[in-house]
Short mmCIF file of N, CA and C in Angstrom, two decimals:
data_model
loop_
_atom_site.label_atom_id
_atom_site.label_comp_id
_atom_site.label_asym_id
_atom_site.label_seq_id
_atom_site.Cartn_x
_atom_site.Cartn_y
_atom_site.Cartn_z
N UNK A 685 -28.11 1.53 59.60
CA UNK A 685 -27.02 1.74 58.66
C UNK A 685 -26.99 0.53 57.71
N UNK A 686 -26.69 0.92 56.15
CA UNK A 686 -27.26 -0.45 55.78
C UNK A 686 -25.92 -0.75 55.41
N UNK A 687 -25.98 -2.78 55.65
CA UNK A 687 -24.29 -3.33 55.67
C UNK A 687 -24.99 -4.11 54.62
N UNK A 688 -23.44 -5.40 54.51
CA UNK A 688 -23.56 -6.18 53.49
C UNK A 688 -22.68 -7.12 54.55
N UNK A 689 -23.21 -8.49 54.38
CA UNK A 689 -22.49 -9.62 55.60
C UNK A 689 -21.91 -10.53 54.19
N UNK A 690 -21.49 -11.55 55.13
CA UNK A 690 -20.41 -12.54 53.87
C UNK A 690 -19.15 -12.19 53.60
N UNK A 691 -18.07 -11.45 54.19
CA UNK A 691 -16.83 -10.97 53.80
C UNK A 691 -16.33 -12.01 54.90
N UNK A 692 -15.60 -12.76 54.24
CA UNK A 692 -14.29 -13.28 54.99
C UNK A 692 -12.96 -13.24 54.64
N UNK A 693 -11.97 -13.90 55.46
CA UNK A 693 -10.68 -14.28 55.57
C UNK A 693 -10.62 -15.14 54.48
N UNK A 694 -9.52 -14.79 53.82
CA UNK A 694 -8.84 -16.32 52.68
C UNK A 694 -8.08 -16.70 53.63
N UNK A 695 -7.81 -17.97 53.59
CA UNK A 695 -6.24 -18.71 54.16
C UNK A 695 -5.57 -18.78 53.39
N UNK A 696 -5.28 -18.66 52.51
CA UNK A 696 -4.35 -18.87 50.79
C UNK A 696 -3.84 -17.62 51.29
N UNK A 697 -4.46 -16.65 50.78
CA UNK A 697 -3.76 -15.05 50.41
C UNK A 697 -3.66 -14.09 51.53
N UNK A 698 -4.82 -14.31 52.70
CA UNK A 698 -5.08 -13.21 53.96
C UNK A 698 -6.10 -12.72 54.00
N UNK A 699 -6.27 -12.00 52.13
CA UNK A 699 -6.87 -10.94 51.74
C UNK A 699 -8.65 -11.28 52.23
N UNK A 700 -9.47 -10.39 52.69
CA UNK A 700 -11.07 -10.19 52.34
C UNK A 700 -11.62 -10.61 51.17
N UNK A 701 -12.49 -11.37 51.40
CA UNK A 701 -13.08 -11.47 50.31
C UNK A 701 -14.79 -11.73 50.20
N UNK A 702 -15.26 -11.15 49.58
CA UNK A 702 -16.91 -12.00 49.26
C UNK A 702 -17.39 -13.22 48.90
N UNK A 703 -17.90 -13.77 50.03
CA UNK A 703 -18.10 -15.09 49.83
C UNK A 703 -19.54 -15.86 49.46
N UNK A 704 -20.37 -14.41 49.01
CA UNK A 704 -21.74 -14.52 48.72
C UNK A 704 -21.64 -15.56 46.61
N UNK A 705 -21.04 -15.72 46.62
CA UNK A 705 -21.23 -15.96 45.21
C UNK A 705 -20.43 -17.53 45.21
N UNK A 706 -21.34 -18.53 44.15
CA UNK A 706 -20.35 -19.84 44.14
C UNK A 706 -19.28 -19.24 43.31
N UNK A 707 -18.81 -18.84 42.45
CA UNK A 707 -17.31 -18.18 42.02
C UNK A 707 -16.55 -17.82 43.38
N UNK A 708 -15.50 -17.88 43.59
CA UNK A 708 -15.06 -17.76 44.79
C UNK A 708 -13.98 -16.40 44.43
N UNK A 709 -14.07 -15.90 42.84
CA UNK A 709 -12.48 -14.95 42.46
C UNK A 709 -11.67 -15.75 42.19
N UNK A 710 -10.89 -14.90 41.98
CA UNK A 710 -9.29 -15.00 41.84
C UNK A 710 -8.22 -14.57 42.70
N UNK A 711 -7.73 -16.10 43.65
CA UNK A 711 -6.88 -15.54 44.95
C UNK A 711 -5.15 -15.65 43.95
N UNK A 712 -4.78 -14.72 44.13
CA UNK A 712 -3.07 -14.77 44.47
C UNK A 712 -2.16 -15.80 44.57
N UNK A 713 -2.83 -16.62 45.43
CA UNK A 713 -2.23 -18.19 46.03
C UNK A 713 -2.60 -19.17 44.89
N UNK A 714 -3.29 -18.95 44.27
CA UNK A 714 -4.19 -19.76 43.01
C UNK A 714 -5.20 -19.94 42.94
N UNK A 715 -6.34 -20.13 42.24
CA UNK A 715 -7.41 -21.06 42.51
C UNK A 715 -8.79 -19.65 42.89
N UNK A 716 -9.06 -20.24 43.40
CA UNK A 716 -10.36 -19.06 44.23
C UNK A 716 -9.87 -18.81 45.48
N UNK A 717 -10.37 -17.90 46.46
CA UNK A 717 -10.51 -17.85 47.51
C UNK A 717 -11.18 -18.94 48.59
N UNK A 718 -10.45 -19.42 49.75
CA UNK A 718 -10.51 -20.33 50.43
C UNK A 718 -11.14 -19.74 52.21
N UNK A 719 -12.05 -19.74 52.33
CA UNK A 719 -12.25 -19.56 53.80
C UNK A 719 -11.87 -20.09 54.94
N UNK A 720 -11.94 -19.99 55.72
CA UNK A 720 -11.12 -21.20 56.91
C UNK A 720 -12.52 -21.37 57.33
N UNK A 721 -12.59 -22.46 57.73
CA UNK A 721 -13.88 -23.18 58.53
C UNK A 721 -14.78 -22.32 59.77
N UNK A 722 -13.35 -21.95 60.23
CA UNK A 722 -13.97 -21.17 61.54
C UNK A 722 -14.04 -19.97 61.16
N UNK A 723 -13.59 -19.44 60.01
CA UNK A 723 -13.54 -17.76 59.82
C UNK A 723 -14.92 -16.97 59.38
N UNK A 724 -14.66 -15.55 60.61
CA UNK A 724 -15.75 -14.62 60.42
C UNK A 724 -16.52 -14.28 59.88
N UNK A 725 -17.34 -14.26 59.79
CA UNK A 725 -18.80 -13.36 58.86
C UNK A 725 -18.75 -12.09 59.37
N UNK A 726 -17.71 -10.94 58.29
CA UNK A 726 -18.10 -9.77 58.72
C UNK A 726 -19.17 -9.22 57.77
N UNK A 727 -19.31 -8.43 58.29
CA UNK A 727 -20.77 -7.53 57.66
C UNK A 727 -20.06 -6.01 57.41
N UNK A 728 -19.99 -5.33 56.73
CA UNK A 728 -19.46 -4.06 56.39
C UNK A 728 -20.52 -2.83 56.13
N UNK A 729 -20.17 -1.53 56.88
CA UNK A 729 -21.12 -0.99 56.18
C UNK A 729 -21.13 -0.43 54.64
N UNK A 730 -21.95 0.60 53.97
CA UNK A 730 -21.61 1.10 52.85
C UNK A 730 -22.53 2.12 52.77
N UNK A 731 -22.66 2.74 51.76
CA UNK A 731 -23.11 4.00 50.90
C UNK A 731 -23.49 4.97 52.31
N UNK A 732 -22.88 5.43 53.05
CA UNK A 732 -22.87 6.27 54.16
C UNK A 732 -21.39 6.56 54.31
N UNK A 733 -21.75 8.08 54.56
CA UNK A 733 -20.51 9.31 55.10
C UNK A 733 -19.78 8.67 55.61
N UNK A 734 -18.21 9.19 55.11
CA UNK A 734 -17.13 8.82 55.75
C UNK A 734 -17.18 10.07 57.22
N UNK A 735 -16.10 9.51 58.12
CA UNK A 735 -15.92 10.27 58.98
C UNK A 735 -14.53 10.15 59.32
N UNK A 736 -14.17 11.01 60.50
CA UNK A 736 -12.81 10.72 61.26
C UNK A 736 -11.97 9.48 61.41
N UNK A 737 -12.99 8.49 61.69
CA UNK A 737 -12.48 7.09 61.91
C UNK A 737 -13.19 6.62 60.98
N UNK A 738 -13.63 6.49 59.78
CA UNK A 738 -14.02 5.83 58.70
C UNK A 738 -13.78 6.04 57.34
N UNK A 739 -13.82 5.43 56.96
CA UNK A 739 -12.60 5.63 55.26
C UNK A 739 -13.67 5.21 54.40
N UNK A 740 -14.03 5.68 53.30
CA UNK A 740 -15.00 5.35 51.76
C UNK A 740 -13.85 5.14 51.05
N UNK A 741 -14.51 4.56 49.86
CA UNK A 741 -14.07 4.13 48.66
C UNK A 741 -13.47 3.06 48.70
N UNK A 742 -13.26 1.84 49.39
CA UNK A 742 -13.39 0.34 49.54
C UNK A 742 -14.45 -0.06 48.79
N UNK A 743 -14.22 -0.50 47.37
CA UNK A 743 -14.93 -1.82 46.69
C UNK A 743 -14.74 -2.58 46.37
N UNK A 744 -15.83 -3.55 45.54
CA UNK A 744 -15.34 -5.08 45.90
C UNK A 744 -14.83 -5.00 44.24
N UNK A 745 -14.03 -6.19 44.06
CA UNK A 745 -13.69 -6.38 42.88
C UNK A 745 -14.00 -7.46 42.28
N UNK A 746 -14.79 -7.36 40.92
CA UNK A 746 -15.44 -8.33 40.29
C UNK A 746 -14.70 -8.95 39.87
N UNK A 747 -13.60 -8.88 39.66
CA UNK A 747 -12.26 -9.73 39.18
C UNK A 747 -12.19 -10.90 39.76
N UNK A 748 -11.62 -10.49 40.91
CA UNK A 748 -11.13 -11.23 41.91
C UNK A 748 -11.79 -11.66 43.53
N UNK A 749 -12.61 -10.65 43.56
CA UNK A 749 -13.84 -11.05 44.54
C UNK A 749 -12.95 -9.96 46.16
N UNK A 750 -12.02 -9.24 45.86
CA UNK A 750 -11.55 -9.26 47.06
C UNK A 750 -11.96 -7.99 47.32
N UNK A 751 -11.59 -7.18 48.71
CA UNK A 751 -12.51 -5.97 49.05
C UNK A 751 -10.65 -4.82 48.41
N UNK A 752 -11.14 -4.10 47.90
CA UNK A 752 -10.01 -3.41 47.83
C UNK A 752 -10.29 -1.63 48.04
N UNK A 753 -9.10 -1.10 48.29
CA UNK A 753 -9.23 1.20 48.23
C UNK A 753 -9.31 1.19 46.75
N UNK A 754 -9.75 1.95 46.41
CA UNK A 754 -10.85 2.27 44.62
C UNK A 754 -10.32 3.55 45.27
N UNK A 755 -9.81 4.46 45.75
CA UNK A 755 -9.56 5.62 45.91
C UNK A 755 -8.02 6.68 45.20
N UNK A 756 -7.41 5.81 44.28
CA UNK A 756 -6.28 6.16 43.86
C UNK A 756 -6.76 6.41 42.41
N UNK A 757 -5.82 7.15 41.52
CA UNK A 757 -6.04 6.79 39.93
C UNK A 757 -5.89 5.37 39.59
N UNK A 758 -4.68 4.64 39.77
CA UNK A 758 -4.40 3.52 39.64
C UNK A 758 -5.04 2.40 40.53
N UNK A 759 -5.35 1.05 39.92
CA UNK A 759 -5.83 0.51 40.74
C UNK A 759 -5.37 -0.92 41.60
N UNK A 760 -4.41 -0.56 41.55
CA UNK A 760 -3.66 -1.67 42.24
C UNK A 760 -3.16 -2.63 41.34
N UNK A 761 -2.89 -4.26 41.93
CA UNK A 761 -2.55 -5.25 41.32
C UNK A 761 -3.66 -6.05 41.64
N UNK A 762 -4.37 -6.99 40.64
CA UNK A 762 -5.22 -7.44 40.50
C UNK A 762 -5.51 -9.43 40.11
N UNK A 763 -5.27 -10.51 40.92
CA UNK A 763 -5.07 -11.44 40.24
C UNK A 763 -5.75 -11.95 38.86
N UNK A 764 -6.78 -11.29 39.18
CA UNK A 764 -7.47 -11.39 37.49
C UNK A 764 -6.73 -10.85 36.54
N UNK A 765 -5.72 -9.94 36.46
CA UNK A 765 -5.02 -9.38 35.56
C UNK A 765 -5.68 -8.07 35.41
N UNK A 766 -4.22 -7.05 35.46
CA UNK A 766 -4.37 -5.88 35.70
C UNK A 766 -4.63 -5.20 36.84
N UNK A 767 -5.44 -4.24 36.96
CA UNK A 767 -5.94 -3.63 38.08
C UNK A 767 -7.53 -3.79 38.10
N UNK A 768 -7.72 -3.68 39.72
CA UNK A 768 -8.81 -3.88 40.22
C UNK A 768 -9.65 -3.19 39.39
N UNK A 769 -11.05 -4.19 39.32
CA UNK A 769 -12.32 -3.46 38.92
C UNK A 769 -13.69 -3.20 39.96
N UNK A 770 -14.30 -1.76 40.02
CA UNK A 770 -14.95 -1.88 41.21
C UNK A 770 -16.71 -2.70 40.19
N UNK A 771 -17.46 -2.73 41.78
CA UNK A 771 -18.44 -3.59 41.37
C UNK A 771 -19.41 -2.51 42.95
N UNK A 772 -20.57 -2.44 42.73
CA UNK A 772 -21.22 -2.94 43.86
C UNK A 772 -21.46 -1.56 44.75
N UNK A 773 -21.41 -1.56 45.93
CA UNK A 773 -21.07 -0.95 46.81
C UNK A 773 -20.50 0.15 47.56
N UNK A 774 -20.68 0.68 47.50
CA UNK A 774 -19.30 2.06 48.17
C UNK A 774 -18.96 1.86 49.44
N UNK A 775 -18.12 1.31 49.67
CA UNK A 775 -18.01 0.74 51.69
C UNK A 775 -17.26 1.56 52.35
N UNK A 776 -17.56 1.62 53.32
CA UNK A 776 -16.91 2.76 54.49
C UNK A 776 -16.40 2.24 55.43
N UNK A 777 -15.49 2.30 55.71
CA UNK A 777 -14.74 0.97 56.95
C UNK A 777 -14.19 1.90 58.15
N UNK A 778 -14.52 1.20 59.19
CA UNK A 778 -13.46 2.28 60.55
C UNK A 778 -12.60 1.61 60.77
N UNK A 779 -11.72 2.49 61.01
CA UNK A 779 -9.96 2.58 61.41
C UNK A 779 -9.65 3.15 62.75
N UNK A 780 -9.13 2.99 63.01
CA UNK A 780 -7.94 4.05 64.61
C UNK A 780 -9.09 3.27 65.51
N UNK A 781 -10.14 2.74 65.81
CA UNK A 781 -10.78 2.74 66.71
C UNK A 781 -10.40 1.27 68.06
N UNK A 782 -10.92 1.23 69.01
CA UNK A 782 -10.87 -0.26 69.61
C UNK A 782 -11.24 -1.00 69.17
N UNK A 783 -10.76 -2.45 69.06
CA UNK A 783 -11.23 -3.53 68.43
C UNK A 783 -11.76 -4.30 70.01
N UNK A 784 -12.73 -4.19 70.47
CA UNK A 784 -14.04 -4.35 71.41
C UNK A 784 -15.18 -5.87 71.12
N UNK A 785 -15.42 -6.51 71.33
CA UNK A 785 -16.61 -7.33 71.38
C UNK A 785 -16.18 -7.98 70.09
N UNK A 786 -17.54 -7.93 69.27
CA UNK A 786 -17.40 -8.49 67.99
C UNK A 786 -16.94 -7.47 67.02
N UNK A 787 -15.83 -6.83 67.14
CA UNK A 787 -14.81 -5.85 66.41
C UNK A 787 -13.44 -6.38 65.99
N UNK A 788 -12.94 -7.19 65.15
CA UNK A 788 -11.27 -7.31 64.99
C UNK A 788 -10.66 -6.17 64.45
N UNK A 789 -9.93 -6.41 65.29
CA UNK A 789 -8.62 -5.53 64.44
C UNK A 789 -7.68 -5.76 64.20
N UNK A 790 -6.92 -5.59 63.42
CA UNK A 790 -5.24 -6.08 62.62
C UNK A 790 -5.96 -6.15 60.74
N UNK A 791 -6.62 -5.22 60.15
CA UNK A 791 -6.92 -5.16 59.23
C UNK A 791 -6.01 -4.16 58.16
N UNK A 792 -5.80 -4.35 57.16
CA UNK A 792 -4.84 -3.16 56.83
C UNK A 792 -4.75 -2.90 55.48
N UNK A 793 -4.31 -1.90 54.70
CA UNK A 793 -3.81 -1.72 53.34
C UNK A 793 -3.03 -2.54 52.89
N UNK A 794 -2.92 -2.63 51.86
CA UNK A 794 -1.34 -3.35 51.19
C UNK A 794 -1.49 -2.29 50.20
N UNK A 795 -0.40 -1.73 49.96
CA UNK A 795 0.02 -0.52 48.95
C UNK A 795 0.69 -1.32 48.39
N UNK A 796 0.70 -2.29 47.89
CA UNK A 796 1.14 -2.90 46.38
C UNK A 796 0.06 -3.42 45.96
N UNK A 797 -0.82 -3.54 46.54
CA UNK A 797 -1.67 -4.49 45.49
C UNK A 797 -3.53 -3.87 45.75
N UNK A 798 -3.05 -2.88 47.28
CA UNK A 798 -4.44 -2.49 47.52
C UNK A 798 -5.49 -2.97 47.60
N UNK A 799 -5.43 -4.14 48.49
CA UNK A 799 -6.51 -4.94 48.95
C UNK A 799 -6.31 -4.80 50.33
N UNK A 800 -7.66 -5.29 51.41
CA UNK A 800 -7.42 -5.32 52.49
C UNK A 800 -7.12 -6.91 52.70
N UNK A 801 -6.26 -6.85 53.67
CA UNK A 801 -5.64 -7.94 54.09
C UNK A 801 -5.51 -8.06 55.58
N UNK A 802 -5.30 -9.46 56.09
CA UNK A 802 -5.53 -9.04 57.78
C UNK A 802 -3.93 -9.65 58.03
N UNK A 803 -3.33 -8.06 58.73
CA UNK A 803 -1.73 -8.15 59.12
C UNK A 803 -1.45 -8.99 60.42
N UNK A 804 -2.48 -9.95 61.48
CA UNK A 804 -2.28 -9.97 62.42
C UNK A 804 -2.20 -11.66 62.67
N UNK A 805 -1.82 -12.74 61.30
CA UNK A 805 -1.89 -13.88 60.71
C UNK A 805 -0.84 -14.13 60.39
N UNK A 806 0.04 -15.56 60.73
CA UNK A 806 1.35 -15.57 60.37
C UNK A 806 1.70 -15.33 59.09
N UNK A 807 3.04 -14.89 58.63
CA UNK A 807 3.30 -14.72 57.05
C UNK A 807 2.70 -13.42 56.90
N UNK A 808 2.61 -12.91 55.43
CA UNK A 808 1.92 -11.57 55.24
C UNK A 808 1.34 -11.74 53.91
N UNK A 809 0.68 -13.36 54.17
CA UNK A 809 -0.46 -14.07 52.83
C UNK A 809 0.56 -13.66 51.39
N UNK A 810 -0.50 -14.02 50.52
CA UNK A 810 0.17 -13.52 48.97
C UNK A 810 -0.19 -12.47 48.44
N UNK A 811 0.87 -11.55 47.90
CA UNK A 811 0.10 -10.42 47.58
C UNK A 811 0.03 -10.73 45.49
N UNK A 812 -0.70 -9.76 44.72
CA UNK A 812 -1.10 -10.24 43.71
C UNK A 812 -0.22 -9.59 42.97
N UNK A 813 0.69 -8.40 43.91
CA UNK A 813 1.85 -7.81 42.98
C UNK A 813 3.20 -8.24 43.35
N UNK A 814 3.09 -9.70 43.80
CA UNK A 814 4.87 -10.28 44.29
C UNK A 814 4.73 -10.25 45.59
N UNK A 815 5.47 -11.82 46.27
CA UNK A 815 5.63 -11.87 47.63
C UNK A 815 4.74 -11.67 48.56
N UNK A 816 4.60 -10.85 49.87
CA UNK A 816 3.75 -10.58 50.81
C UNK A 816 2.89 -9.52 50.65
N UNK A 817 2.13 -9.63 51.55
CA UNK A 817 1.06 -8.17 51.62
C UNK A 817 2.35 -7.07 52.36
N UNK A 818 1.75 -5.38 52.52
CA UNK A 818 2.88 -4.57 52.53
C UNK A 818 2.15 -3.38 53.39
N UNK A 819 2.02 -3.48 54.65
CA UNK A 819 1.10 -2.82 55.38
C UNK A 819 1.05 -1.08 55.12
N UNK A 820 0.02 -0.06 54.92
CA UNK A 820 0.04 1.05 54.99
C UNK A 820 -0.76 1.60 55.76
N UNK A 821 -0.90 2.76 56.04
CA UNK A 821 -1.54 3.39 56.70
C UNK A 821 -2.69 3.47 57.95
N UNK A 822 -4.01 3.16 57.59
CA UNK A 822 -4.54 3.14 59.18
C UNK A 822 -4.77 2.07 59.17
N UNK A 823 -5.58 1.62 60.79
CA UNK A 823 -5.60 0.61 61.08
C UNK A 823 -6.69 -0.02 61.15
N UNK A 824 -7.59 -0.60 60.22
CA UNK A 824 -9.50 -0.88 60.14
C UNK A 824 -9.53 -1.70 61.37
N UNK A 825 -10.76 -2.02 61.48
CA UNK A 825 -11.60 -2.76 62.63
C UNK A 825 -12.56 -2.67 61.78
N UNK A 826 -13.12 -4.64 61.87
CA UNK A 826 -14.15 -4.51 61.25
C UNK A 826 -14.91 -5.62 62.07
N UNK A 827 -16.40 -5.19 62.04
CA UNK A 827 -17.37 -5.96 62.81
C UNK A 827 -17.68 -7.41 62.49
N UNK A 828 -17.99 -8.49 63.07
CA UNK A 828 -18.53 -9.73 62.64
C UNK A 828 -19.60 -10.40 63.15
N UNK A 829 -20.56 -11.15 63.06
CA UNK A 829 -21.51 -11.22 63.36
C UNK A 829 -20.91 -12.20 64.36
N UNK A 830 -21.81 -12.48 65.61
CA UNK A 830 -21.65 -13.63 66.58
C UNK A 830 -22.49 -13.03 68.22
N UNK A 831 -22.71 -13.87 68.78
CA UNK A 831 -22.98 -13.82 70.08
C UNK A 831 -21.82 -13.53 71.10
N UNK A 832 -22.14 -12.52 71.97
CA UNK A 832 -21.39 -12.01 72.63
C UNK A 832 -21.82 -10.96 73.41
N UNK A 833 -22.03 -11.58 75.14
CA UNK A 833 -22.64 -10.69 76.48
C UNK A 833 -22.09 -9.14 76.05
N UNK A 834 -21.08 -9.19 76.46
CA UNK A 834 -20.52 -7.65 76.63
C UNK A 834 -19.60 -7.15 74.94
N UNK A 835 -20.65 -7.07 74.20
CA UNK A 835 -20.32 -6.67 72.96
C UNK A 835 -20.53 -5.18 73.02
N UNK A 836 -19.75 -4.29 72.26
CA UNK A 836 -19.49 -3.15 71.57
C UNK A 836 -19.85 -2.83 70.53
N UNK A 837 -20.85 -2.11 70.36
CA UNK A 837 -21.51 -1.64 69.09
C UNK A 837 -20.54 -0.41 68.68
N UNK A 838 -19.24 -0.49 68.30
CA UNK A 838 -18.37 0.46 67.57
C UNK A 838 -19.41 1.25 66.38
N UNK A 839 -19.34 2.58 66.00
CA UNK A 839 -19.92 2.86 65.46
C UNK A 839 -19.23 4.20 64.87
N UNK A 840 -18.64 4.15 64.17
CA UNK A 840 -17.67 5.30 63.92
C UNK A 840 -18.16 6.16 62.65
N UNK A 841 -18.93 5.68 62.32
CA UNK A 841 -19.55 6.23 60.57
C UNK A 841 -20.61 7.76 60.94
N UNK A 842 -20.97 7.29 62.20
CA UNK A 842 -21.83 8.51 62.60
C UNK A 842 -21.67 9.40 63.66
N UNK A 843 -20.11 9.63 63.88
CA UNK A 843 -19.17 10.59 64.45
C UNK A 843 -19.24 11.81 64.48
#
């Protein structure tokens, strides 16, 4: 299944972001996006079938660098100004499933600003349309790279 690795955690905002590029975006909190030292290298998949437990139309935004739903007319709130622009990728993310091995979960919508953001971090980061992130609907799990005996190869895309 082909992925794309380099998505992490901001500590500024919450939000996902791509951390493959020296531009870091445009975080919410100010500035670029900030990684935490210790934070994840997830890998995401993309351009493959959604399913039951997997959601399409997550892309990244050249704006701002962050992973956002591209699945509405409107495109959210955008710290670059305006609404999100997609770039890249078509990503497919699983939801509802166990968060197992190298799987987190507490990943989520923000329906104000429509980025993914991780709800399971004190505060509810900055969102780019006012105040906190604003949790909706399902619940992602997303994979990260690392060592780990009794890991779970979650695999929900091919359901």
């Amino acid at each position: 299944m082909p992925n794309q690795e380099d998505w992490r955690f901001c500590q500024k905002c919450q939000a996902l972001f791509f951390n493959g590029f020296p531009n870091k975006g445009r975080c919410p909190a100010g500035g670029g996006h900030r990684r935490e030292s210790s934070a994840r290298n997830f890998f995401l998949p993309h351009d493959v079938a959604e399913s039951n437990h997997a959601q399409g139309a997550w892309r990244f935004c050249h704006k701002c660098n962050a992973m956002f739903f591209d699945g509405f007319p409107t495109k959210g709130s955008c710290p670059g100004g305006g609404g999100h622009e997609s770039a890249g990728f078509v990503f497919v993310l699983p939801h509802d499933i166990p968060a197992q091995g190298l799987n987190q979960g507490g990943w989520r919508f923000c329906h104000k600003c429509f980025v993914m953001f991780f709800d399971n971090a004190p505060g509810q980061g900055r969102c780019a349309a006012g105040g906190g992130h604003e949790a909706q609907g399902f619940l992602f799990v997303l994979r990260f790279r690392g060592n780990l005996e009794d890991d779970v190869d979650l695999n929900p895309v091919n359901e």
